[in-house]
Coordinates of C-alpha atoms in Angstrom, one line a residue:
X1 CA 0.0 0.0 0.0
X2 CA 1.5 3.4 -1.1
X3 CA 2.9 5.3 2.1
X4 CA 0.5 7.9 3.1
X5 CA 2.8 10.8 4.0
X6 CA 4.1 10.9 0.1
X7 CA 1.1 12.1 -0.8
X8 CA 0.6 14.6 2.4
X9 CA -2.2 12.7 4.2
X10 CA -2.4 13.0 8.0
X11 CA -3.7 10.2 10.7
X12 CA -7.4 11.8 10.8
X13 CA -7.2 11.7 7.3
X14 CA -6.9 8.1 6.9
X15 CA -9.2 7.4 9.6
X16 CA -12.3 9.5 7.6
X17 CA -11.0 6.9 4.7
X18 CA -11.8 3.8 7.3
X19 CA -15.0 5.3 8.8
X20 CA -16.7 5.9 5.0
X21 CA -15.2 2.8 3.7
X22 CA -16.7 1.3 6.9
X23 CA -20.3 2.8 6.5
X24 CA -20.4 1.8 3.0
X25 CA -19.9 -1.9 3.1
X26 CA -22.0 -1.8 6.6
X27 CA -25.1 -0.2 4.5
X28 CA -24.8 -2.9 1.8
X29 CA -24.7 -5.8 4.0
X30 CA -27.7 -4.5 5.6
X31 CA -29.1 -4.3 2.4
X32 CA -28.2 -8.3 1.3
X33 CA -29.6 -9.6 4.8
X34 CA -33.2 -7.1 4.3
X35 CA -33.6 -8.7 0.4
X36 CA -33.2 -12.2 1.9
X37 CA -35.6 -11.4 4.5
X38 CA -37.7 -10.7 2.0
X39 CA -37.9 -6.9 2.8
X40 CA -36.0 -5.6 -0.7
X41 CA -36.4 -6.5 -3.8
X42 CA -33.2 -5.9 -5.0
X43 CA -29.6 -4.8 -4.2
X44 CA -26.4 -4.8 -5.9
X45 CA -23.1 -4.7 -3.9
X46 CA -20.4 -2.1 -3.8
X47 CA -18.6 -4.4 -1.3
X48 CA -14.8 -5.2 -2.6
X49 CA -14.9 -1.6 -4.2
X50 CA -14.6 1.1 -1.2
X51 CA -11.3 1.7 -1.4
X52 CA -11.5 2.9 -5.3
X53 CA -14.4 4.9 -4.5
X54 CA -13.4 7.0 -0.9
X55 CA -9.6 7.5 -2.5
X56 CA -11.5 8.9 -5.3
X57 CA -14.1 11.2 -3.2
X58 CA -11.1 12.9 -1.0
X59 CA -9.4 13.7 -4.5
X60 CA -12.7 15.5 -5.4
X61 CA -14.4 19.2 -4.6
X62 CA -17.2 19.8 -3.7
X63 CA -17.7 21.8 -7.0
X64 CA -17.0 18.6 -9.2
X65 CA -19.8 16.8 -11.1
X66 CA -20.3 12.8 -10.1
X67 CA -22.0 10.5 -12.8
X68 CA -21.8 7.4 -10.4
X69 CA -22.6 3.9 -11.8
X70 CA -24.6 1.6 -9.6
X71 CA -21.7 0.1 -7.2
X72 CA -20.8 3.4 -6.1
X73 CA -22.8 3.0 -2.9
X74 CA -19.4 4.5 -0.7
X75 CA -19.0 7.0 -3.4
X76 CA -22.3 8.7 -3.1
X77 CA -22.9 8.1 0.8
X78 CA -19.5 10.0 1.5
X79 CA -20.4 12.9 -1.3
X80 CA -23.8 13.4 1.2
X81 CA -26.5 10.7 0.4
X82 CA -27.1 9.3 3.7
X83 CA -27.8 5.9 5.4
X84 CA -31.3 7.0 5.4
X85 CA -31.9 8.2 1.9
X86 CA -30.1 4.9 0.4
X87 CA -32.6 3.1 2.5
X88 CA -35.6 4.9 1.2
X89 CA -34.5 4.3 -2.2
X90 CA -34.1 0.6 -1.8
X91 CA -37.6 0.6 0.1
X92 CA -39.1 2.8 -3.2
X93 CA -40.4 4.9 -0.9
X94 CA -41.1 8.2 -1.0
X95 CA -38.8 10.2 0.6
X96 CA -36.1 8.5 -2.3
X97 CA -33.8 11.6 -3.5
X98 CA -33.1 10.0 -7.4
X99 CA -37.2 9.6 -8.1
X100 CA -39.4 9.5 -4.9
X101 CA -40.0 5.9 -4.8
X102 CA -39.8 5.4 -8.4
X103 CA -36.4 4.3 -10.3
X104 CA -34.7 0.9 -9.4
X105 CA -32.1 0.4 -6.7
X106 CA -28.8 2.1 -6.7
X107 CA -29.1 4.6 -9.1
X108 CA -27.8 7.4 -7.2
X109 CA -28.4 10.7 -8.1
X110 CA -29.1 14.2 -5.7
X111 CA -29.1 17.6 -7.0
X112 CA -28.0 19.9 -4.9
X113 CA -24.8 17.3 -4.7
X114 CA -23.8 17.7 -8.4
X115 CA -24.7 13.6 -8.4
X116 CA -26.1 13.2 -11.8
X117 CA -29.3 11.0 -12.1
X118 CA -28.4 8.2 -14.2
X119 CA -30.1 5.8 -17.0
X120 CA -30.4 1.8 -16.2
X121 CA -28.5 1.3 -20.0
X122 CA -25.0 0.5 -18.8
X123 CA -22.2 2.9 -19.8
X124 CA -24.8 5.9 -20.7
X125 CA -23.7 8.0 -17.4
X126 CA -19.7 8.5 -19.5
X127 CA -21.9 10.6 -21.9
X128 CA -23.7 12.8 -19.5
X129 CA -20.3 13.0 -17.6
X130 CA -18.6 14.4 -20.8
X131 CA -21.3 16.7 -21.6
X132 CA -21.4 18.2 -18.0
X133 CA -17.2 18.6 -18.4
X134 CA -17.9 20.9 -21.6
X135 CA -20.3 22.7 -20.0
X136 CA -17.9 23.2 -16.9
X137 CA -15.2 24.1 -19.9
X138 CA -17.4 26.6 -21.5
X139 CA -18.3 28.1 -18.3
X140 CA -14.5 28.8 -17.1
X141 CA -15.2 26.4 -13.9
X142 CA -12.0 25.1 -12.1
X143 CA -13.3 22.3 -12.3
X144 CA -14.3 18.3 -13.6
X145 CA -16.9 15.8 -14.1
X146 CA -16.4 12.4 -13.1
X147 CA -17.7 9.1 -14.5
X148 CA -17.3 5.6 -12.8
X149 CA -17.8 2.5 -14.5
X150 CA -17.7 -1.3 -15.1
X151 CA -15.1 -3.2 -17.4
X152 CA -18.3 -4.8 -19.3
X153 CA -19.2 -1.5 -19.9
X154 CA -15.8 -0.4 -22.1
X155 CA -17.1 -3.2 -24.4
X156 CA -19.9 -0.6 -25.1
X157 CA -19.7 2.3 -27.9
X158 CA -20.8 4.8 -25.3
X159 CA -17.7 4.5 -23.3
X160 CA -15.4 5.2 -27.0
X161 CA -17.4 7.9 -27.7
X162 CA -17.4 9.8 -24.4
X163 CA -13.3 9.0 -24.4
X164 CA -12.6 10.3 -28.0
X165 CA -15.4 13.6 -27.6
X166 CA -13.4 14.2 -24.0
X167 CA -9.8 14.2 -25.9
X168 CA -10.5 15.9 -28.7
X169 CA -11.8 19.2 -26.8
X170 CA -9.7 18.7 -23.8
X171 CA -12.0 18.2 -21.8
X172 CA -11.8 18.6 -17.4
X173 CA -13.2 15.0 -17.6
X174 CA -11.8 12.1 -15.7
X175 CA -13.3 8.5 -16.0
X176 CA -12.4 5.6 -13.5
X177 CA -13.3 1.6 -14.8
X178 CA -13.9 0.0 -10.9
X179 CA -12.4 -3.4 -13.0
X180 CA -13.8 -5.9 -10.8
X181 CA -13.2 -8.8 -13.4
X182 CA -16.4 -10.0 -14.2
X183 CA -19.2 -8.4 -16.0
X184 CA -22.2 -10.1 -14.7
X185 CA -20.5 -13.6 -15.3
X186 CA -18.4 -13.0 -18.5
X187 CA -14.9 -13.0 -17.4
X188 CA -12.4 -9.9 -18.4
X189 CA -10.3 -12.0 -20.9
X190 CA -13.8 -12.8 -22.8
X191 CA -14.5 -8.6 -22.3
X192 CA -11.1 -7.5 -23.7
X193 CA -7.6 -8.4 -25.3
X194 CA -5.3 -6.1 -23.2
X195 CA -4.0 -6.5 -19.6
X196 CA -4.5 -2.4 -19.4
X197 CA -7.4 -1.0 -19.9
X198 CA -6.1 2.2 -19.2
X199 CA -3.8 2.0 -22.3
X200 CA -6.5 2.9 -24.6
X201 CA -6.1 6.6 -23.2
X202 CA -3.4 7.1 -25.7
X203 CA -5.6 6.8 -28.3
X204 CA -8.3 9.3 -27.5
X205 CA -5.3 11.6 -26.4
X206 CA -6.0 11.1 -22.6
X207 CA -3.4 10.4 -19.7
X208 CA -4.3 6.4 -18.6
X209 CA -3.1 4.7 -15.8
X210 CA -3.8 1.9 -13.6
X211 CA -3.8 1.4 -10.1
X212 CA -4.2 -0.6 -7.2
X213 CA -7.8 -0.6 -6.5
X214 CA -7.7 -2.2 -2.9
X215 CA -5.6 0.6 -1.9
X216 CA -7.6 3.9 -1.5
X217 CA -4.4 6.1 -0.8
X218 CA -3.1 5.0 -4.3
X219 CA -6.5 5.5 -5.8
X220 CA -6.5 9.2 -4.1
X221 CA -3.2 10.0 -5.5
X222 CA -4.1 9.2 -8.9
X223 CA -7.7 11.1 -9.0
X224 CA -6.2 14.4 -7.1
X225 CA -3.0 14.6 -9.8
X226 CA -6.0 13.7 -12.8
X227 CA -8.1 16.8 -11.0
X228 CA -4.8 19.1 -11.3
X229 CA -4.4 18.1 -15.1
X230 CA -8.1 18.8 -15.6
X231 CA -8.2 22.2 -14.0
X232 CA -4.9 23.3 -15.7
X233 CA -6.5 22.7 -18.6
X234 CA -4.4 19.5 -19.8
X235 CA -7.5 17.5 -20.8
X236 CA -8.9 14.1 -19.6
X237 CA -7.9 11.3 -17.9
X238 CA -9.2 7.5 -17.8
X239 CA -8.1 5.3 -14.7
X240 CA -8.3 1.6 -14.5
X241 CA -8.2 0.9 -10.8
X242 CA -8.1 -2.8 -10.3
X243 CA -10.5 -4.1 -7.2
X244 CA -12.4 -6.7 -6.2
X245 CA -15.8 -8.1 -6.6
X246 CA -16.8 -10.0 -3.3
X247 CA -20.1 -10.8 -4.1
X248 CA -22.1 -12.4 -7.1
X249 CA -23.4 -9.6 -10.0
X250 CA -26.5 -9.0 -7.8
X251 CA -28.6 -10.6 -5.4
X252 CA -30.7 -12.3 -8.2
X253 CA -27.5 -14.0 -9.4
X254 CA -26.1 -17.1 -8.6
X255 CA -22.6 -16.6 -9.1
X256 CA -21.0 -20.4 -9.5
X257 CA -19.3 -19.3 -12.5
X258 CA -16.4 -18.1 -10.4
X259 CA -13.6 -20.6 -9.3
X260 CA -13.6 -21.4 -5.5
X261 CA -9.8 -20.5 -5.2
X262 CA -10.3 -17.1 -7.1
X263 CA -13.1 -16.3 -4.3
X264 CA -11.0 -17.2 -1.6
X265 CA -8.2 -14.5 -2.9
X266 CA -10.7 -11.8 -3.6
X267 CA -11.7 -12.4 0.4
X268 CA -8.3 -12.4 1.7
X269 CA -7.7 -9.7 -0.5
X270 CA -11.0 -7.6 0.7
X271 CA -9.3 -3.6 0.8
X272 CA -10.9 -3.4 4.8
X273 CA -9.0 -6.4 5.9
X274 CA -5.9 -4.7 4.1
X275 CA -6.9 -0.7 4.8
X276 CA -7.5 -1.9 8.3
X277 CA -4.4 -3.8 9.0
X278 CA -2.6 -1.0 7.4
X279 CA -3.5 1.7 9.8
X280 CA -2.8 -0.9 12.8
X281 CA 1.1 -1.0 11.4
X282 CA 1.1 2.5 11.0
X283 CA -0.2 2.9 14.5
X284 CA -3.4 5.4 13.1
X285 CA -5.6 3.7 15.0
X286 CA -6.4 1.1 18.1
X287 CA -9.4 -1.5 18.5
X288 CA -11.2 1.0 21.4
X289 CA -11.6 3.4 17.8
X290 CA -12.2 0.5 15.8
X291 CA -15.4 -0.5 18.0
X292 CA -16.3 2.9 18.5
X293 CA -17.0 3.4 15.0
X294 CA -18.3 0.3 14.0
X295 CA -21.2 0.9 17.2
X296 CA -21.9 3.8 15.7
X297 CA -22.3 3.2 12.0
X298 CA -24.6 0.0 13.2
X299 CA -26.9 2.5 15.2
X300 CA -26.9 5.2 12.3
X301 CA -28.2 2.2 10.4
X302 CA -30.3 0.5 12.6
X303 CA -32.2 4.4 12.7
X304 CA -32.1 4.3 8.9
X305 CA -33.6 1.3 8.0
X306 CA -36.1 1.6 10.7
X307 CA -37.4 4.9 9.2
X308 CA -37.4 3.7 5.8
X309 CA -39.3 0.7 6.9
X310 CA -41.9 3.0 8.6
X311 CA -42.0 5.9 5.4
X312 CA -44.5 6.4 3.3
X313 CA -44.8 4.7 -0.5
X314 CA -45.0 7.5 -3.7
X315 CA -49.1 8.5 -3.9
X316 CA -50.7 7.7 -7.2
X317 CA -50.9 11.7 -8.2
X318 CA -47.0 11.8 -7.4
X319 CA -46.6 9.6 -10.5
X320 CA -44.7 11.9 -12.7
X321 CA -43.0 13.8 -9.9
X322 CA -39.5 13.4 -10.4
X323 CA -39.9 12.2 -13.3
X324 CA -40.2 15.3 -15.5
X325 CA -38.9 18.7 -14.9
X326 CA -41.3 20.7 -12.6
X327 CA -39.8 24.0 -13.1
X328 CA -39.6 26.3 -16.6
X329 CA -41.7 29.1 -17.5
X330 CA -45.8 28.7 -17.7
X331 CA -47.5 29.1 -20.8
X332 CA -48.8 33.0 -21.3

């Protein structure tokens, strides 16, 4: 794991990693026990991905522009969507910031966060992404838009599109692929004839690299230097952070595809078993902080999910609220 003081990071700093890495996998495991209770219809995991996502949201402003793709549970919850509002939108109830009750699981999106609402058509959030870095271009804005996405999805003409449009204008646009190694249950090699992804950024004129996924001090470094390019006006940047998928595609899949031995890795690989074992040898933090954190995070979500449980579905007249713009001028 890259040595936190090269890249100026203090003790507290790390331990905000932890504590939203932490509150992110503790909200999707809630999730997964609620949909086999019966209680959810449907959740699909982040867990095996913090670290990518909370190095990326330190590297960020509060300015920037997030077009999250549907892991990005740890992403979104430490930009501002909280325990409570994930809950409501797994519920479909109404108090659901992306739709009141009304779009599937997991796709994120708040307003007055710069989280752009996003399209269930895998890869289509790289567009929007682009389109709000021109925008933040045209405007003289220091600063980007951000896109996250699967490996599967590079497969998609979206994703070559977005890349090539970003280049060619220069774009403050930076696009990370969370490469997890499967999408859904087609293996990478079956996806893709390259061992980095991130090479292809030569091609649309981009800056590529790829990084250590599991290790969210890495991930930082490599989003805060892509922000600095971005703002200087050096164009866009495509990262392939390589992490870990520790659960099957979705709870509706049954994912027996993957080796035995290859799941036993990805567990003992898991980036909180490593984060956390790293700030022990660094001597950030003790198990008295550990336990204080983790009782805390379980009662934030114990409060969450009973609220969600006890809100309100959408009303039938609230059908198209949130579904259309309500604002614009009325007719004369």
């Amino acid at each position: 794991m890259l040595d936190y003081k090269t890249v100026g990071l203090t003790h507290e700093d790390l331990k905000e990693f932890y504590k939203w890495m932490l509150l992110g996998r503790r909200i999707d495991e809630r999730m997964w026990l609620l949909n086999r209770a019966g209680k959810l219809p449907f959740v699909i995991s982040c867990q095996g991905q913090e670290a990518t996502q909370i190095g990326t949201y330190f590297a960020l402003k509060d300015e920037d522009v997030l077009a999250p793709y549907y892991r990005d549970l740890a992403l979104v919850t430490a930009r501002g969507i909280t325990a409570e509002e994930s809950m409501l939108a797994a519920f479909a109830k109404q108090g659901d910031t992306s739709s009141g009750g009304k779009q599937m699981p997991s796709h994120f999106s708040k307003k007055d966060l710069a989280i752009l609402t996003q399209g269930s058509c895998v890869t289509t959030q790289v567009l929007h992404a682009v389109g709000a870095s021109l925008s933040l271009k045209m405007d003289g804005k220091k600063a980007v838009a951000l896109a996250t996405l699967g490996e599967g999805s590079t497969s998609q003409g979206d994703f070559h599109e977005a890349m090539n449009f970003a280049g060619v204008h220069k774009l403050p646009y930076i696009c990370i692929i969370e490469n997890n190694k499967y999408a859904i249950s087609v293996p990478s090699h079956l996806q893709y004839a390259t061992d980095d992804l991130s090479s292809r950024a030569a091609g649309y004129g981009a800056f590529g690299e790829q990084v250590d996924g599991n290790d969210p001090i890495a991930v930082y470094e490599a989003v805060k230097r892509a922000r600095e390019r971005a703002v200087n006006g050096e164009g866009p940047t495509l990262i392939e952070a390589l992490c870990s998928r520790l659960t099957p595609h979705s709870s509706d899949d049954d994912d027996n595809y993957r080796p035995s031995d290859e799941m036993k890795l990805e567990k003992e690989n898991d980036c909180m078993i490593r984060f956390k074992e790293y700030l022990v040898e660094n001597e950030v933090a003790n198990d008295d902080w550990f336990n204080q954190i983790e009782d805390e995070i379980k009662q934030e979500i114990n409060t969450a999910t009973k609220n969600a449980e006890k809100a309100p579905y959408p009303l039938p007249e609230e059908a198209l609220t949130h579904v259309y713009d309500q604002g614009g001028e009325k007719d004369a």
